[in-house]
Tab-separated table of C-alpha atoms in Angstrom:
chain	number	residue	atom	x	y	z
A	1	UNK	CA	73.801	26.359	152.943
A	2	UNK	CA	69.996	26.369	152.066
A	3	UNK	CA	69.951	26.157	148.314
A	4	UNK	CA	65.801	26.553	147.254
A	5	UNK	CA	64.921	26.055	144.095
A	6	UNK	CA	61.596	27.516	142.778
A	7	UNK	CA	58.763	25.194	141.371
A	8	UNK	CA	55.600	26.185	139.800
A	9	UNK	CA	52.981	24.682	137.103
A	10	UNK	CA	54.379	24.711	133.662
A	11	UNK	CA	57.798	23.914	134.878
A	12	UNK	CA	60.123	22.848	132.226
A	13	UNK	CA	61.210	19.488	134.570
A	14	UNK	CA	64.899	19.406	133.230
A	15	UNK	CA	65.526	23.615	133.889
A	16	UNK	CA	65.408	22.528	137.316
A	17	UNK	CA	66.750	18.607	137.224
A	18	UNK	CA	69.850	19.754	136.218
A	19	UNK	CA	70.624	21.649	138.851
A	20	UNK	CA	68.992	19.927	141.329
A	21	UNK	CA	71.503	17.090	141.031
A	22	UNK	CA	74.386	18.780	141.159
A	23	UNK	CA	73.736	21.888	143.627
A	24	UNK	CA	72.359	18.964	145.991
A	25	UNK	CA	75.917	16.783	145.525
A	26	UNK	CA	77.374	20.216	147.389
A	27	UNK	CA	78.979	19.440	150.874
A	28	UNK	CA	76.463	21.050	153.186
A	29	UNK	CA	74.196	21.823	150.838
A	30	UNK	CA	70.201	21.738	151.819
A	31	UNK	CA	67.741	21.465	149.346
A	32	UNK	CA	64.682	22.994	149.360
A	33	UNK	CA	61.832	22.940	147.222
A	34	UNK	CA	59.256	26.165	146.707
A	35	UNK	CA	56.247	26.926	144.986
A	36	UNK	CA	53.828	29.503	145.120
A	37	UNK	CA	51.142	27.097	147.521
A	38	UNK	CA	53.276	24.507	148.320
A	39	UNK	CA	52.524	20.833	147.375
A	40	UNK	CA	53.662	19.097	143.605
A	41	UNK	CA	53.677	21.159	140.485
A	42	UNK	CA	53.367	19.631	136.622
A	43	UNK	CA	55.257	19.794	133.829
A	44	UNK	CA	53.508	22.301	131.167
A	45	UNK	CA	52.631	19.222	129.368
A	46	UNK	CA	51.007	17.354	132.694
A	47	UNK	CA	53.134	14.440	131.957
A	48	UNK	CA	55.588	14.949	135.421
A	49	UNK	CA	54.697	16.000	138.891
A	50	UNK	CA	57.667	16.975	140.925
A	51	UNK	CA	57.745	17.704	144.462
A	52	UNK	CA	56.824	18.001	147.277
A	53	UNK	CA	57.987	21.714	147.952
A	54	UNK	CA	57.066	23.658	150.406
A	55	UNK	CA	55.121	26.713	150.123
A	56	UNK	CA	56.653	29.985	149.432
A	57	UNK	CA	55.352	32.436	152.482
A	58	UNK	CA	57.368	29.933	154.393
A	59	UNK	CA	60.382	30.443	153.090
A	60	UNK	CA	62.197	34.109	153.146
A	61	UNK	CA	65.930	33.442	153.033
A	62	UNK	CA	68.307	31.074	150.561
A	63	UNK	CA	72.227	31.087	149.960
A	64	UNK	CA	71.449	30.189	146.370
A	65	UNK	CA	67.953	30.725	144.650
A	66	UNK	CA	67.018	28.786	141.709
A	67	UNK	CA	64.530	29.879	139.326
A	68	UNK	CA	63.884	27.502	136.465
A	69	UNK	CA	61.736	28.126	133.323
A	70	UNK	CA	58.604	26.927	131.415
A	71	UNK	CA	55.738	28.289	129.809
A	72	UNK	CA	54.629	28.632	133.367
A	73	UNK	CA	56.805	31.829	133.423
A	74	UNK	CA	54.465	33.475	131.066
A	75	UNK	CA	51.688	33.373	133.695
A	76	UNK	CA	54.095	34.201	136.732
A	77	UNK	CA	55.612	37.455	135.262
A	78	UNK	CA	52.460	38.945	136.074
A	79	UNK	CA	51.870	37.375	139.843
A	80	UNK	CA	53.123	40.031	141.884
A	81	UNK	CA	52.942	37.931	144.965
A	82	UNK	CA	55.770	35.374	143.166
A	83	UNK	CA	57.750	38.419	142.075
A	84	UNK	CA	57.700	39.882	145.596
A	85	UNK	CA	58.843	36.560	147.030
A	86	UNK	CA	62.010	37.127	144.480
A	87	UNK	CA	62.702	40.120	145.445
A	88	UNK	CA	62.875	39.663	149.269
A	89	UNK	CA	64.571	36.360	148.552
A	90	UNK	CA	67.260	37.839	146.509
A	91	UNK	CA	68.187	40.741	148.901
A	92	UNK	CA	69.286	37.479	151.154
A	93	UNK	CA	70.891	35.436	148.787
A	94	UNK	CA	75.038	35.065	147.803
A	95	UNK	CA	73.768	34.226	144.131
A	96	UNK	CA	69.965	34.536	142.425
A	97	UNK	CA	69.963	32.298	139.760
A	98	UNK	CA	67.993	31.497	136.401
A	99	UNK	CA	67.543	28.632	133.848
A	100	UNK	CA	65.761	29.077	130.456
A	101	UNK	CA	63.212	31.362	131.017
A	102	UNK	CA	63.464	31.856	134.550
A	103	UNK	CA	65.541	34.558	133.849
A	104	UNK	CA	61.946	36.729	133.144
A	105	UNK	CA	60.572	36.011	136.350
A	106	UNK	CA	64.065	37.426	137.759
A	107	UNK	CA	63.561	40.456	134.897
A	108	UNK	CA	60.188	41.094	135.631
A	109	UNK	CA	60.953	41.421	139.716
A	110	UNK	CA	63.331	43.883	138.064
A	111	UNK	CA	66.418	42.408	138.821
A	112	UNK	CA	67.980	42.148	135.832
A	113	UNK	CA	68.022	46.587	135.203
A	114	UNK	CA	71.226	47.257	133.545
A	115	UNK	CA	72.709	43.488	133.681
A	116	UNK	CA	74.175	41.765	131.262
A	117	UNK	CA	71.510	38.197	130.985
A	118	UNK	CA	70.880	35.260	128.943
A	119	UNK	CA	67.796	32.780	128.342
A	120	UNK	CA	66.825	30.102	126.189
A	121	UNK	CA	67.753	31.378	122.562
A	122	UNK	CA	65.005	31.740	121.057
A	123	UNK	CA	63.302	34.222	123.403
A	124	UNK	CA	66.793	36.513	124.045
A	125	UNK	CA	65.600	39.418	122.763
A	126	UNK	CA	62.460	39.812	125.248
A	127	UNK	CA	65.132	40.712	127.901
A	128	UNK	CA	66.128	44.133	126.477
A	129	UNK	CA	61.987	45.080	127.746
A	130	UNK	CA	63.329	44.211	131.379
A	131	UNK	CA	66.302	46.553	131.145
A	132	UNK	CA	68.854	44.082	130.130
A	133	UNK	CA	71.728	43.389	127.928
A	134	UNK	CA	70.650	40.217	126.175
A	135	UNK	CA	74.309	37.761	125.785
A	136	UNK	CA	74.739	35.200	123.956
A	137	UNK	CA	76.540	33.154	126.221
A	138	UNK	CA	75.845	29.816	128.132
A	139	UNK	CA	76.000	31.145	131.508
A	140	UNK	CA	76.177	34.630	132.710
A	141	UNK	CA	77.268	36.148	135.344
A	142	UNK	CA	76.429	39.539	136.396
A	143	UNK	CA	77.147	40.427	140.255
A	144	UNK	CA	75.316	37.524	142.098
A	145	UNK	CA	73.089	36.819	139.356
A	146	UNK	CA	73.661	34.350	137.242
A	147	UNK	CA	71.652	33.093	134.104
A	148	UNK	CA	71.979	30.550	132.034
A	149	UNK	CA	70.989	29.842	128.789
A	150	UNK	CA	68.121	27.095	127.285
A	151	UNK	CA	67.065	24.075	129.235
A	152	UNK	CA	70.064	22.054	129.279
A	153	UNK	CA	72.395	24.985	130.065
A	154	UNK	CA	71.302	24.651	133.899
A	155	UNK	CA	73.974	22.036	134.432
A	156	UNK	CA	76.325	23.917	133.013
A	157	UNK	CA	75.218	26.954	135.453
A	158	UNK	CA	75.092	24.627	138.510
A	159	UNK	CA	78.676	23.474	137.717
A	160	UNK	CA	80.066	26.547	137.701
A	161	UNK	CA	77.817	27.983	140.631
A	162	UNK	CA	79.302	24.623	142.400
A	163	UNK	CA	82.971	25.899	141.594
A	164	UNK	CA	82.051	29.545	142.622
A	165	UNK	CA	80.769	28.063	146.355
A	166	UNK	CA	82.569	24.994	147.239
A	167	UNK	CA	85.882	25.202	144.639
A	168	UNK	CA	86.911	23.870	141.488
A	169	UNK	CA	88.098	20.239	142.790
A	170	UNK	CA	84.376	19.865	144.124
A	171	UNK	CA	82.776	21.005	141.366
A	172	UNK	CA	84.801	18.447	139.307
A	173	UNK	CA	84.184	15.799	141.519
A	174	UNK	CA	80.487	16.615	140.739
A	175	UNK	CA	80.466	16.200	137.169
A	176	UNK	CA	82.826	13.324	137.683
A	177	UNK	CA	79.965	11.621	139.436
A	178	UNK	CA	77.368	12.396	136.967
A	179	UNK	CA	79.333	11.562	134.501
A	180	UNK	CA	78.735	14.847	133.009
A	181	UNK	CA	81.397	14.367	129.707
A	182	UNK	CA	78.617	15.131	127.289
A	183	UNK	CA	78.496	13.709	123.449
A	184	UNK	CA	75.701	14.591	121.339
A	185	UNK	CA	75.659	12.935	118.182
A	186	UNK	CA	75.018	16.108	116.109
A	187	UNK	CA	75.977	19.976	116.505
A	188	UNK	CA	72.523	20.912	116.316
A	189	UNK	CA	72.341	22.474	119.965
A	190	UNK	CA	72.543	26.334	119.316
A	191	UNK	CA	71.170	28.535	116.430
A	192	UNK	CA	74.982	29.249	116.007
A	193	UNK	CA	75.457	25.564	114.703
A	194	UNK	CA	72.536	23.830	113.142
A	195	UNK	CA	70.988	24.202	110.413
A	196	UNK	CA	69.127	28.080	109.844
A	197	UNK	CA	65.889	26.178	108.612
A	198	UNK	CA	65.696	24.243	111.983
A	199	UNK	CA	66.128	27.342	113.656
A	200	UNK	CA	62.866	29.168	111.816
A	201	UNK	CA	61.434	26.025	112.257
A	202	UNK	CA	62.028	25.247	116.050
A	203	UNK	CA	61.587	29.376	116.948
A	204	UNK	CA	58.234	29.257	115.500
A	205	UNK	CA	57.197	25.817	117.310
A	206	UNK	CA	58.030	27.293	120.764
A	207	UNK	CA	56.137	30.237	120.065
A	208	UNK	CA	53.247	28.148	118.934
A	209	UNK	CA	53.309	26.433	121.632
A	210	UNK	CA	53.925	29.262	124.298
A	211	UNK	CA	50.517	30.979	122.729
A	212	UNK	CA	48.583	27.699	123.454
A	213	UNK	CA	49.959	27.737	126.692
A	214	UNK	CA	49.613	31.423	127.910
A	215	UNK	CA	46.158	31.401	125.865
B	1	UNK	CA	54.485	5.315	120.047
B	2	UNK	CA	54.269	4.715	123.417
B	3	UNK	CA	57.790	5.329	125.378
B	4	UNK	CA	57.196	4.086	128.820
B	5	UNK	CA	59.608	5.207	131.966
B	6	UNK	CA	60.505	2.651	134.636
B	7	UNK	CA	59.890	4.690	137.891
B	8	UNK	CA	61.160	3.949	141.536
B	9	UNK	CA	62.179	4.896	144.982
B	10	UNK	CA	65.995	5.586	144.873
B	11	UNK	CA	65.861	6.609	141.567
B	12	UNK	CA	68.840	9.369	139.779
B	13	UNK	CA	66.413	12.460	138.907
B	14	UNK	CA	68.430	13.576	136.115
B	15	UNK	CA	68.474	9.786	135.098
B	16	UNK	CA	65.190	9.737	133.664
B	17	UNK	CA	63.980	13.675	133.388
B	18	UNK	CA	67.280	13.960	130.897
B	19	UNK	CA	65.542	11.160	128.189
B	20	UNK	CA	62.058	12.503	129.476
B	21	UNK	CA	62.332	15.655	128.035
B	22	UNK	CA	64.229	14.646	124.705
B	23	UNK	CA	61.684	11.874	124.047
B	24	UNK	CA	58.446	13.782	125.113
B	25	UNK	CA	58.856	16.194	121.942
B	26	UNK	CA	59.292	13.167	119.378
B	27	UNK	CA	56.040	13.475	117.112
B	28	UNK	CA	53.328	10.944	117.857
B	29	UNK	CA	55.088	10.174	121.220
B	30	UNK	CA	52.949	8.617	124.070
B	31	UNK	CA	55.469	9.212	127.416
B	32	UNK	CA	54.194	6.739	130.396
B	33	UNK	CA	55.954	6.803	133.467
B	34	UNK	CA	55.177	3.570	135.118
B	35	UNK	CA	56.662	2.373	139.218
B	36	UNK	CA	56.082	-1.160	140.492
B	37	UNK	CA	53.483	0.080	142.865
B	38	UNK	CA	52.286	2.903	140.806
B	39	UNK	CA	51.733	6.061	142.183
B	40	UNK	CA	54.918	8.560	143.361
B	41	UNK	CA	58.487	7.353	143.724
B	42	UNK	CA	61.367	9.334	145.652
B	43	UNK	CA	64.812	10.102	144.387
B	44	UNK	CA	67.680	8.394	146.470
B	45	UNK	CA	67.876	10.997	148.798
B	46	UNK	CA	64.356	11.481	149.464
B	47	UNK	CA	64.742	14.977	148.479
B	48	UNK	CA	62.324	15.005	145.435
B	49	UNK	CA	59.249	13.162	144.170
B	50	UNK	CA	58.293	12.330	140.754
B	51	UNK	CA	54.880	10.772	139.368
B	52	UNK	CA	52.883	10.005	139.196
B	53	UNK	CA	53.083	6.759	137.760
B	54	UNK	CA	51.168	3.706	136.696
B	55	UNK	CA	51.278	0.244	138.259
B	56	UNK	CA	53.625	-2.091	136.649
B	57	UNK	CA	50.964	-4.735	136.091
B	58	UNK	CA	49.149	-1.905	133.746
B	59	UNK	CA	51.552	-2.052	131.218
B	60	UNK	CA	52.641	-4.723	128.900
B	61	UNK	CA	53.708	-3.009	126.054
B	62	UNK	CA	56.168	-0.356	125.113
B	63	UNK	CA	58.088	0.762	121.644
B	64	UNK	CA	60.279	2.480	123.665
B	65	UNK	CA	61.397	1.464	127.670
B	66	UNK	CA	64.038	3.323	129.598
B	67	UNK	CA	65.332	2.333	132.725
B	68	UNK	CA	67.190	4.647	134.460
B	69	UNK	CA	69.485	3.752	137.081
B	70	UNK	CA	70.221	5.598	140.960
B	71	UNK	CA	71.209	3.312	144.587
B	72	UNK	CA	67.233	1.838	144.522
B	73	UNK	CA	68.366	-0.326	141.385
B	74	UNK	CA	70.618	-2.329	143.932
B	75	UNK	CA	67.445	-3.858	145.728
B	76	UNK	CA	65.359	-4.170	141.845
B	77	UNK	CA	68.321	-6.334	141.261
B	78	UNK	CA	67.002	-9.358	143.503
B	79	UNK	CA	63.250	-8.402	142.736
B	80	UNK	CA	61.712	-11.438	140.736
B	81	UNK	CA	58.716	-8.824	139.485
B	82	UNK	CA	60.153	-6.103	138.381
B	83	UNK	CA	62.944	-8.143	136.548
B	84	UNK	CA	59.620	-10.388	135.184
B	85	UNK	CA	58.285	-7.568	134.133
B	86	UNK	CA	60.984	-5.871	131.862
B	87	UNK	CA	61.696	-9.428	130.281
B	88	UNK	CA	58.379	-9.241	129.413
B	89	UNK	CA	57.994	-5.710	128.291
B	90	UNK	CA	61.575	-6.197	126.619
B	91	UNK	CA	59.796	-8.533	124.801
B	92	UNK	CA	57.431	-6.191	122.741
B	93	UNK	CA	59.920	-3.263	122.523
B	94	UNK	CA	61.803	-1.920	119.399
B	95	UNK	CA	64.291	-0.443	122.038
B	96	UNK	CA	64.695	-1.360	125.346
B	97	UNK	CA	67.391	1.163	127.140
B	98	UNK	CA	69.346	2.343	130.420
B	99	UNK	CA	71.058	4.843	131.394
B	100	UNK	CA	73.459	4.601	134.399
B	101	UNK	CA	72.654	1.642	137.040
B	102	UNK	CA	69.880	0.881	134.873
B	103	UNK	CA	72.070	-1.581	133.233
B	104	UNK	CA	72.231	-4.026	135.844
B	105	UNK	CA	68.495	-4.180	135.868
B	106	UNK	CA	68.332	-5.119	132.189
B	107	UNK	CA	71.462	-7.369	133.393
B	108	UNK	CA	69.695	-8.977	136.086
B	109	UNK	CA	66.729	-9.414	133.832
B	110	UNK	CA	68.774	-11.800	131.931
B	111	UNK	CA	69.132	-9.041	128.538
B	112	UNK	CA	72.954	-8.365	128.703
B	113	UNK	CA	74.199	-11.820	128.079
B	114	UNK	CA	76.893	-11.977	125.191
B	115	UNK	CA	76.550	-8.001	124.511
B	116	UNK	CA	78.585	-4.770	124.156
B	117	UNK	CA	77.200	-2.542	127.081
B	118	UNK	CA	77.652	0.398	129.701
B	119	UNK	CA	76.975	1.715	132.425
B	120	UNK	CA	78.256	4.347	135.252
B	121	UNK	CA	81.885	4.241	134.790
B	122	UNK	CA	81.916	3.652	138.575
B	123	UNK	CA	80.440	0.317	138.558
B	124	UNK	CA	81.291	-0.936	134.807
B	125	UNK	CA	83.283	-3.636	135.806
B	126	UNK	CA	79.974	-5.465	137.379
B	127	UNK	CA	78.837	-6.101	134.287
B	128	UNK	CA	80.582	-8.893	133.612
B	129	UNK	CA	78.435	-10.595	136.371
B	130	UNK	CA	75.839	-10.557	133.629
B	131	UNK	CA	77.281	-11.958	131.287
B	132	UNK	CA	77.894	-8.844	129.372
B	133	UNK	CA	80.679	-7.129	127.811
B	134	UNK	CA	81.751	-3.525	129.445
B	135	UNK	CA	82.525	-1.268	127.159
B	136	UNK	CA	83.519	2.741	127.868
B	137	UNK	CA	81.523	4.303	125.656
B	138	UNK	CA	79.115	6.998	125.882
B	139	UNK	CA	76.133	5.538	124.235
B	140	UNK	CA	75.940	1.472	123.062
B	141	UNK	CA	73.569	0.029	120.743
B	142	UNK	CA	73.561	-3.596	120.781
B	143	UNK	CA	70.646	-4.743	118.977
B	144	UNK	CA	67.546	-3.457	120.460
B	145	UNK	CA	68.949	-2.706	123.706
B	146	UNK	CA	70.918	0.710	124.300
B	147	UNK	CA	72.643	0.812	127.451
B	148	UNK	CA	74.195	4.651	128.340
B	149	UNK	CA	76.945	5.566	130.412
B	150	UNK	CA	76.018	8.001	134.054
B	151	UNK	CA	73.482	10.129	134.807
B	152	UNK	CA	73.616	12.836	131.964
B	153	UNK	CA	74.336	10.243	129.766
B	154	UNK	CA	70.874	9.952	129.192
B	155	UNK	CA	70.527	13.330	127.261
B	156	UNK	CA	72.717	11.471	124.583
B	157	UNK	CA	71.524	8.322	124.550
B	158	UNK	CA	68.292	9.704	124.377
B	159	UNK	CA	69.092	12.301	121.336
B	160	UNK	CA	70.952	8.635	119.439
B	161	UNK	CA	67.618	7.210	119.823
B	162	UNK	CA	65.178	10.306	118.613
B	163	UNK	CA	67.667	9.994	115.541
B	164	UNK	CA	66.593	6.356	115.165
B	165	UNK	CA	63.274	6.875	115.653
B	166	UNK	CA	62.027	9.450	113.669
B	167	UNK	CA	65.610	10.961	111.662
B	168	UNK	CA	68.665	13.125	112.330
B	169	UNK	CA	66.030	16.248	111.139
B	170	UNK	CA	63.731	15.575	114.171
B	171	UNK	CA	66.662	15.269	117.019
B	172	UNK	CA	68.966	17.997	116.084
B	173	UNK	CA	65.269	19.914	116.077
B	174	UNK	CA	65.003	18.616	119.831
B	175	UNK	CA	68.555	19.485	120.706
B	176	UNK	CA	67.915	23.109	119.817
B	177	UNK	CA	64.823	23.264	121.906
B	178	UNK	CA	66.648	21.895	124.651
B	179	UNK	CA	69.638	24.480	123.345
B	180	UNK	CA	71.688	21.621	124.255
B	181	UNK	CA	75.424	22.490	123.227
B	182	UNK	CA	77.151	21.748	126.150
B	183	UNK	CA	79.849	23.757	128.062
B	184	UNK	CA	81.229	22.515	131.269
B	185	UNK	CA	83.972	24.418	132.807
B	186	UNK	CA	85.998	21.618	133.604
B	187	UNK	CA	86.602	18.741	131.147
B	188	UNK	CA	86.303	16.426	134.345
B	189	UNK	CA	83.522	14.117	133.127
B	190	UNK	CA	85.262	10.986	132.392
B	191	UNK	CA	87.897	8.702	134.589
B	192	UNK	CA	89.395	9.603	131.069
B	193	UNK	CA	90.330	13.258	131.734
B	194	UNK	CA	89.848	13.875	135.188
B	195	UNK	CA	92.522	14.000	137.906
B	196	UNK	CA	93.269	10.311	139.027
B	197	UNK	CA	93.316	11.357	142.812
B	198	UNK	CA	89.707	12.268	142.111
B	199	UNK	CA	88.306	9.339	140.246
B	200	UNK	CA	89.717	7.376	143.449
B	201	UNK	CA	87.829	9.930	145.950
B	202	UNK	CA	84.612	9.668	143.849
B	203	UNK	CA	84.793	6.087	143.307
B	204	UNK	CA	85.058	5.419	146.704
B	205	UNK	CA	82.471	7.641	147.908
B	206	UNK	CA	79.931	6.077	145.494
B	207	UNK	CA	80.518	3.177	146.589
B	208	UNK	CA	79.819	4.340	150.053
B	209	UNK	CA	76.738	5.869	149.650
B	210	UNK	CA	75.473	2.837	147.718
B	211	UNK	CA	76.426	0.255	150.628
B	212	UNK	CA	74.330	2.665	153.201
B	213	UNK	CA	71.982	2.645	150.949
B	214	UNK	CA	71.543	-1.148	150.641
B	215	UNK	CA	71.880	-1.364	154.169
């Protein structure tokens, strides 16, 4: 089972960290790593290279395909040779996947037409201009794509991805072995729960910092 | 505020990319990732690189140090260098933390003697061996040194200390960016509340993997 997850420059390194250590704790699972050239990627900030992946003409087919987010995605919605690859990729797959962001590199390789989708909070609304319902839900899935919310929420995804391909007893065993029995110290994780001045606040800081980026 | 990350081959990905991207977005934060060699390290099962980093003997300092923990800590154990070396960072730290396995580095190093701390639920009775007192708790501040349960422990111990560091405001800002409000499927994360049968399969495959691993 050849499960490829997607890398590219202005990664957000936990988007795809998540999953990679669970989807990889799969029995007969292969990992692969992609990006558009091949190589290691960075983190939007610089601080992280991960790789090395291979490069993406060299790769046609997956089971599962990954695609995290980032600011990188900004860039990427417009690279019609990385929203090609997504397309030909997907019309292999048993489930296209998204974290974050990612799921506007699925929307702009017009996947997500008429689907219900979710992304990192503070960006949902951009998916109605891909054709989709925006949800606010943690992970959704619609057919065999699945999205899942902010950063974090690609564990969650993976999890349930695992239980989808493998069962639920192996999917627990997963999170048994990463410990996954989470405990934040505050309820501050969704714009549901914490405070609506830290939302304002934290909305306009991403899309501060997505202008620098893009700009 | 420099917050360096201890780097190195057979290292837990999610280990150290979970506190990498909570403690990246503190204000005035200086992230370092550092490996005894310098230069790229390789996750356990050689399936992904991260760096790169800077040579141990670059760094002397840190406010922050997090060790994370994965099968490569078993050989850092008996490694007079990089146990000198944390002693000696430890020593100019306002926190020095683990997550996972990490805590028998700090252990080794000599820091865990006559404290609460925790580690992979897995392995928690080894920690004894150093002197220390196991405790099953998430997240354990003893002092200066935090020691966090496995794997995605790390978000939370990583969230307690943004908290400390610069106020509840700043890390409930950081768990929305991160839209971390966790959902598992399961509620299979802890020896606590999983099936017995499979905290004795996932025990003993753990234990498994790490003896090839040393071997």
């Amino acid at each position: 089972m050849d499960i490829v997850l997607f890398l590219f420059d202005g990664i957000t390194a936990l988007d795809i960290v998540g999953p990679f250590d669970v989807l990889k704790r799969l029995p007969e699972a292969r990992i692969r790593l992609v990006s558009p050239p091949g190589g290691t990627v960075r983190t939007g900030d610089s601080l992280l290279g991960l790789g090395p992946a291979e490069p993406m003409a060299s790769v046609d087919r997956a089971h599962v395909l990954v695609v995290p987010g980032g600011f990188g995605t900004r860039r990427l919605q417009r690279d019609e040779a990385v929203l090609g690859w997504i397309r030909a990729v997907h019309e292999t797959t048993r489930f296209t996947t998204s974290v974050c962001t990612g799921s506007f590199l699925l929307g702009a390789a017009g996947l997500l037409r008429g689907r219900r989708a979710t992304t990192h909070w503070a960006f949902l609304d951009r998916l109605s201009a891909y054709g989709a319902e925006p949800v606010t839900e943690r992970v959704v899935f619609s057919g065999k794509i699945v999205t899942a919310a902010g950063v974090s929420a690609g564990i969650d995804m993976a999890l349930a991805l695992a239980a989808r391909l493998a069962g639920d007893t192996v999917a627990q065993g997963i999170q048994l072995g990463l410990e996954y029995d989470p405990a934040p110290g505050f309820d501050a994780g969704s714009p549901r729960t914490a405070d609506p001045r830290l939302v304002t606040l934290v909305r306009d800081a991403l899309l501060e910092r997505e202008s620098r980026y893009a700009g």
